Amino acid sequence: EAQVTQNPRYLITVTGKKLTVTCSQNMNHEYMSWYRQDPGLGLRQIYYSMNVEVTDKGDVPEGYKVSRKEKRNFPLILESPSPNQTSLYFCASSLAGQGTDTQYFGPGTRLTVL
Amino acid sequence: GIQVEQSPPDLILQEGANSTLRCNFSDSVNNLQWFHQNPWGQLINLFYIPSGTKQNGRLSATTVATERYSLLYISSSQTTDSGVYFCAVFTGGGNKLTFGTGTQLKVEL
């Protein structure tokens, strides 16, 4: 089954404790991206990747890191989480960039930083 | 950066009614897509529509790129249509994605 998976689905952590949210797709997609969704602010892009070793900033990259060492994986790293990073996070992938292909979204990761 | 606004922000329909959702964007875009987020939070792609009109069952969409807007039509609405509808535009060479503010739709029996 074609899908985008994220782990963990729920996470409660404390300020400053490094964490990684994994994202994996099994569709051989080149384009992957991360978003956060907050009430009243909608969905905002954090980072995107056009292919292995190619990443770029979205609208809200501060406080986040990403890496794309393999085509299928695109982890989101919070080196020192803060309460303002409490949010619902989505990973997505598509065959290519340019918005010409269907974006497939993961199920979301609800993160709470205390 | 580009501004993407949707209207109305909230909409309540009786089952069977039709509706039109609007997406306005402030600058030229490479592409535009419509998404539905169901009440359980899952995001589903509805249309990729940089220009023109497309139809998929009871849903159709029209984008007039030169006038910087897109419309999503829902006909004969059903309770399963409830959720939030987002438009999203691609800019920055086509790889940066900006979502609209969303329309929260509730379809009642």
mmCIF file of C-alpha atoms in Angstrom:
data_model
loop_
_atom_site.group_PDB
_atom_site.id
_atom_site.type_symbol
_atom_site.label_atom_id
_atom_site.label_comp_id
_atom_site.label_asym_id
_atom_site.label_seq_id
_atom_site.Cartn_x
_atom_site.Cartn_y
_atom_site.Cartn_z
ATOM 1 C CA GLU A 1 0.000 0.000 0.000
ATOM 2 C CA ALA A 2 1.305 3.429 -1.003
ATOM 3 C CA GLN A 3 1.702 5.532 2.082
ATOM 4 C CA VAL A 4 3.572 8.119 4.096
ATOM 5 C CA THR A 5 4.280 7.084 7.662
ATOM 6 C CA GLN A 6 5.267 9.253 10.601
ATOM 7 C CA ASN A 7 6.538 8.272 14.012
ATOM 8 C CA PRO A 8 5.727 8.896 16.712
ATOM 9 C CA ARG A 9 2.071 9.863 16.303
ATOM 10 C CA TYR A 10 1.962 11.527 19.712
ATOM 11 C CA LEU A 11 4.814 12.901 21.778
ATOM 12 C CA ILE A 12 5.005 14.855 25.023
ATOM 13 C CA THR A 13 8.452 16.138 25.881
ATOM 14 C CA VAL A 14 10.192 18.846 27.872
ATOM 15 C CA THR A 15 11.965 22.001 26.814
ATOM 16 C CA GLY A 16 15.469 21.416 25.492
ATOM 17 C CA LYS A 17 15.323 17.652 25.024
ATOM 18 C CA LYS A 18 16.339 16.848 21.455
ATOM 19 C CA LEU A 19 13.848 14.842 19.460
ATOM 20 C CA THR A 20 13.397 13.448 15.963
ATOM 21 C CA VAL A 21 10.142 12.818 14.129
ATOM 22 C CA THR A 22 10.603 10.309 11.365
ATOM 23 C CA CYS A 23 8.889 10.376 7.982
ATOM 24 C CA SER A 24 9.065 7.618 5.418
ATOM 25 C CA GLN A 25 7.394 7.055 2.044
ATOM 26 C CA ASN A 26 7.277 3.912 -0.075
ATOM 27 C CA MET A 27 6.394 5.501 -3.417
ATOM 28 C CA ASN A 28 9.878 6.435 -4.634
ATOM 29 C CA HIS A 29 8.888 10.090 -4.486
ATOM 30 C CA GLU A 30 11.504 12.766 -5.027
ATOM 31 C CA TYR A 31 9.738 15.641 -3.246
ATOM 32 C CA MET A 32 9.160 15.558 0.502
ATOM 33 C CA SER A 33 8.190 18.288 2.917
ATOM 34 C CA TRP A 34 7.243 19.099 6.501
ATOM 35 C CA TYR A 35 4.399 21.303 7.762
ATOM 36 C CA ARG A 36 3.089 22.432 11.085
ATOM 37 C CA GLN A 37 -0.571 23.167 11.732
ATOM 38 C CA ASP A 38 -1.632 25.585 14.437
ATOM 39 C CA PRO A 39 -5.091 26.944 15.309
ATOM 40 C CA GLY A 40 -5.675 30.251 13.603
ATOM 41 C CA LEU A 41 -2.467 29.973 11.572
ATOM 42 C CA GLY A 42 -3.308 27.049 9.334
ATOM 43 C CA LEU A 43 -0.645 24.890 7.715
ATOM 44 C CA ARG A 44 2.820 26.328 7.238
ATOM 45 C CA GLN A 45 5.726 24.732 5.429
ATOM 46 C CA ILE A 46 8.862 24.158 7.510
ATOM 47 C CA TYR A 47 11.301 22.545 5.074
ATOM 48 C CA TYR A 48 11.150 20.754 1.771
ATOM 49 C CA SER A 49 13.452 18.481 -0.185
ATOM 50 C CA MET A 50 13.643 18.041 -3.922
ATOM 51 C CA ASN A 51 15.785 14.916 -3.728
ATOM 52 C CA VAL A 52 18.544 13.228 -1.733
ATOM 53 C CA GLU A 53 20.872 15.805 -0.179
ATOM 54 C CA VAL A 54 18.766 18.692 -1.548
ATOM 55 C CA THR A 55 16.763 20.592 1.067
ATOM 56 C CA ASP A 56 15.479 24.138 1.378
ATOM 57 C CA LYS A 57 13.642 26.323 3.860
ATOM 58 C CA GLY A 58 9.923 26.858 3.850
ATOM 59 C CA ASP A 59 8.144 29.658 5.666
ATOM 60 C CA VAL A 60 8.917 28.675 9.281
ATOM 61 C CA PRO A 61 12.292 26.854 9.450
ATOM 62 C CA GLU A 62 13.582 28.414 12.686
ATOM 63 C CA GLY A 63 14.245 25.826 15.390
ATOM 64 C CA TYR A 64 14.103 22.858 13.004
ATOM 65 C CA LYS A 65 16.597 20.797 11.057
ATOM 66 C CA VAL A 66 16.089 18.198 8.366
ATOM 67 C CA SER A 67 18.191 15.744 6.436
ATOM 68 C CA ARG A 68 17.621 13.679 3.312
ATOM 69 C CA LYS A 69 20.234 10.957 3.208
ATOM 70 C CA GLU A 70 17.909 8.422 1.593
ATOM 71 C CA LYS A 71 15.133 9.014 -0.888
ATOM 72 C CA ARG A 72 12.453 7.400 1.262
ATOM 73 C CA ASN A 73 13.227 9.140 4.576
ATOM 74 C CA PHE A 74 12.967 12.770 5.628
ATOM 75 C CA PRO A 75 13.326 13.168 9.399
ATOM 76 C CA LEU A 76 12.484 16.382 11.236
ATOM 77 C CA ILE A 77 14.874 17.247 14.041
ATOM 78 C CA LEU A 78 14.208 19.606 16.939
ATOM 79 C CA GLU A 79 17.594 20.175 18.561
ATOM 80 C CA SER A 80 16.244 22.137 21.527
ATOM 81 C CA PRO A 81 12.445 22.099 21.534
ATOM 82 C CA SER A 82 10.551 24.997 23.066
ATOM 83 C CA PRO A 83 6.874 25.325 24.027
ATOM 84 C CA ASN A 84 6.146 27.402 20.907
ATOM 85 C CA GLN A 85 6.921 24.296 18.858
ATOM 86 C CA THR A 86 3.899 22.549 20.330
ATOM 87 C CA SER A 87 1.913 21.770 17.220
ATOM 88 C CA LEU A 88 0.517 19.167 14.838
ATOM 89 C CA TYR A 89 3.155 18.170 12.298
ATOM 90 C CA PHE A 90 2.586 16.662 8.871
ATOM 91 C CA CYS A 91 5.001 15.130 6.435
ATOM 92 C CA ALA A 92 4.109 14.905 2.753
ATOM 93 C CA SER A 93 5.588 13.559 -0.444
ATOM 94 C CA SER A 94 4.973 13.737 -4.174
ATOM 95 C CA LEU A 95 6.564 12.279 -7.251
ATOM 96 C CA ALA A 96 8.194 15.577 -8.152
ATOM 97 C CA GLY A 97 8.091 19.219 -7.133
ATOM 98 C CA GLN A 98 6.471 22.075 -9.026
ATOM 99 C CA GLY A 99 3.095 21.089 -7.618
ATOM 100 C CA THR A 100 2.307 18.992 -10.655
ATOM 101 C CA ASP A 101 1.698 15.800 -8.747
ATOM 102 C CA THR A 102 -0.588 14.643 -5.975
ATOM 103 C CA GLN A 103 0.728 15.433 -2.510
ATOM 104 C CA TYR A 104 0.389 12.473 -0.133
ATOM 105 C CA PHE A 105 0.252 13.366 3.535
ATOM 106 C CA GLY A 106 1.223 11.325 6.556
ATOM 107 C CA PRO A 107 -1.209 10.889 9.466
ATOM 108 C CA GLY A 108 0.338 13.663 11.552
ATOM 109 C CA THR A 109 2.376 13.857 14.752
ATOM 110 C CA ARG A 110 0.954 15.756 17.698
ATOM 111 C CA LEU A 111 3.837 17.244 19.673
ATOM 112 C CA THR A 112 3.560 18.878 23.077
ATOM 113 C CA VAL A 113 6.596 20.622 24.556
ATOM 114 C CA LEU A 114 6.289 21.408 28.257
ATOM 115 C CA GLY B 1 5.589 36.414 0.813
ATOM 116 C CA ILE B 2 2.470 35.427 -1.028
ATOM 117 C CA GLN B 3 -0.885 35.781 0.738
ATOM 118 C CA VAL B 4 -3.549 33.133 0.231
ATOM 119 C CA GLU B 5 -7.003 33.889 1.560
ATOM 120 C CA GLN B 6 -10.073 31.694 1.509
ATOM 121 C CA SER B 7 -13.720 32.497 1.922
ATOM 122 C CA PRO B 8 -15.966 31.927 3.647
ATOM 123 C CA PRO B 9 -14.031 30.909 6.764
ATOM 124 C CA ASP B 10 -16.980 28.860 8.025
ATOM 125 C CA LEU B 11 -19.938 27.303 6.247
ATOM 126 C CA ILE B 12 -22.867 25.202 7.446
ATOM 127 C CA LEU B 13 -24.949 23.361 4.860
ATOM 128 C CA GLN B 14 -27.922 21.088 4.865
ATOM 129 C CA GLU B 15 -27.257 17.769 3.200
ATOM 130 C CA GLY B 16 -27.978 18.023 -0.508
ATOM 131 C CA ALA B 17 -27.103 21.707 -0.806
ATOM 132 C CA ASN B 18 -24.501 23.124 -3.157
ATOM 133 C CA SER B 19 -21.661 25.466 -2.229
ATOM 134 C CA THR B 20 -18.769 27.438 -3.671
ATOM 135 C CA LEU B 21 -15.503 27.988 -1.835
ATOM 136 C CA ARG B 22 -13.120 30.687 -2.981
ATOM 137 C CA CYS B 23 -9.331 31.008 -2.847
ATOM 138 C CA ASN B 24 -7.613 34.308 -3.637
ATOM 139 C CA PHE B 25 -3.866 34.654 -3.957
ATOM 140 C CA SER B 26 -1.800 37.814 -4.035
ATOM 141 C CA ASP B 27 0.830 36.946 -6.636
ATOM 142 C CA SER B 28 1.371 34.726 -9.632
ATOM 143 C CA VAL B 29 1.852 31.060 -8.791
ATOM 144 C CA ASN B 30 3.363 28.021 -10.420
ATOM 145 C CA ASN B 31 0.555 25.732 -9.413
ATOM 146 C CA LEU B 32 -2.448 25.338 -7.181
ATOM 147 C CA GLN B 33 -3.956 22.389 -5.362
ATOM 148 C CA TRP B 34 -7.069 21.848 -3.238
ATOM 149 C CA PHE B 35 -7.077 19.638 -0.143
ATOM 150 C CA HIS B 36 -9.669 18.300 2.261
ATOM 151 C CA GLN B 37 -8.854 17.708 5.922
ATOM 152 C CA ASN B 38 -11.446 15.381 7.402
ATOM 153 C CA PRO B 39 -12.623 15.603 11.022
ATOM 154 C CA TRP B 40 -9.975 13.033 12.004
ATOM 155 C CA GLY B 41 -7.201 15.260 10.699
ATOM 156 C CA GLN B 42 -6.293 13.355 7.551
ATOM 157 C CA LEU B 43 -5.301 15.529 4.584
ATOM 158 C CA ILE B 44 -6.387 14.388 1.144
ATOM 159 C CA ASN B 45 -5.455 15.932 -2.178
ATOM 160 C CA LEU B 46 -8.563 16.823 -4.226
ATOM 161 C CA PHE B 47 -7.286 18.644 -7.297
ATOM 162 C CA TYR B 48 -4.147 19.826 -8.972
ATOM 163 C CA ILE B 49 -5.432 22.764 -11.009
ATOM 164 C CA PRO B 50 -3.073 25.504 -12.208
ATOM 165 C CA SER B 51 -5.708 26.785 -14.634
ATOM 166 C CA GLY B 52 -8.989 25.807 -16.202
ATOM 167 C CA THR B 53 -11.653 23.515 -14.798
ATOM 168 C CA LYS B 54 -11.591 19.962 -13.510
ATOM 169 C CA GLN B 55 -14.315 17.717 -12.174
ATOM 170 C CA ASN B 56 -14.243 14.680 -9.934
ATOM 171 C CA GLY B 57 -17.654 13.335 -9.063
ATOM 172 C CA ARG B 58 -19.590 15.910 -7.045
ATOM 173 C CA LEU B 59 -16.567 18.174 -6.788
ATOM 174 C CA SER B 60 -15.211 20.509 -9.393
ATOM 175 C CA ALA B 61 -12.634 23.280 -9.370
ATOM 176 C CA THR B 62 -11.830 26.264 -11.537
ATOM 177 C CA THR B 63 -8.690 28.374 -11.469
ATOM 178 C CA VAL B 64 -8.346 31.706 -13.239
ATOM 179 C CA ALA B 65 -4.635 32.311 -12.787
ATOM 180 C CA THR B 66 -4.620 35.691 -14.539
ATOM 181 C CA GLU B 67 -7.143 36.988 -11.997
ATOM 182 C CA ARG B 68 -5.499 35.145 -9.099
ATOM 183 C CA TYR B 69 -8.355 33.076 -7.779
ATOM 184 C CA SER B 70 -9.648 29.545 -7.680
ATOM 185 C CA LEU B 71 -13.080 28.149 -6.867
ATOM 186 C CA LEU B 72 -14.089 24.781 -5.463
ATOM 187 C CA TYR B 73 -17.668 23.669 -6.095
ATOM 188 C CA ILE B 74 -19.349 21.048 -3.975
ATOM 189 C CA SER B 75 -22.671 19.784 -5.279
ATOM 190 C CA SER B 76 -25.255 17.688 -3.451
ATOM 191 C CA SER B 77 -23.240 17.898 -0.262
ATOM 192 C CA GLN B 78 -23.055 14.927 2.103
ATOM 193 C CA THR B 79 -22.114 14.696 5.769
ATOM 194 C CA THR B 80 -18.846 13.053 4.729
ATOM 195 C CA ASP B 81 -17.894 16.327 3.017
ATOM 196 C CA SER B 82 -17.488 17.947 6.441
ATOM 197 C CA GLY B 83 -14.041 19.139 7.405
ATOM 198 C CA VAL B 84 -11.673 21.890 6.372
ATOM 199 C CA TYR B 85 -10.910 22.720 2.758
ATOM 200 C CA PHE B 86 -7.556 24.257 1.928
ATOM 201 C CA CYS B 87 -6.151 25.640 -1.243
ATOM 202 C CA ALA B 88 -2.367 25.724 -1.543
ATOM 203 C CA VAL B 89 -0.138 27.472 -4.043
ATOM 204 C CA PHE B 90 3.335 26.644 -5.255
ATOM 205 C CA THR B 91 5.848 29.467 -5.616
ATOM 206 C CA GLY B 92 9.597 29.960 -5.456
ATOM 207 C CA GLY B 93 10.354 27.981 -8.561
ATOM 208 C CA GLY B 94 7.464 25.683 -7.836
ATOM 209 C CA ASN B 95 8.759 23.926 -4.747
ATOM 210 C CA LYS B 96 7.598 26.123 -1.897
ATOM 211 C CA LEU B 97 4.028 25.494 -0.818
ATOM 212 C CA THR B 98 1.823 28.057 0.911
ATOM 213 C CA PHE B 99 -1.570 27.052 2.269
ATOM 214 C CA GLY B 100 -4.637 29.223 2.424
ATOM 215 C CA THR B 101 -6.506 30.069 5.589
ATOM 216 C CA GLY B 102 -9.048 27.289 5.088
ATOM 217 C CA THR B 103 -12.839 26.962 4.967
ATOM 218 C CA GLN B 104 -14.433 24.948 7.757
ATOM 219 C CA LEU B 105 -17.447 23.118 6.310
ATOM 220 C CA LYS B 106 -20.123 21.342 8.312
ATOM 221 C CA VAL B 107 -22.831 19.416 6.505
ATOM 222 C CA GLU B 108 -25.869 18.602 8.608
ATOM 223 C CA LEU B 109 -28.668 16.114 8.031
#
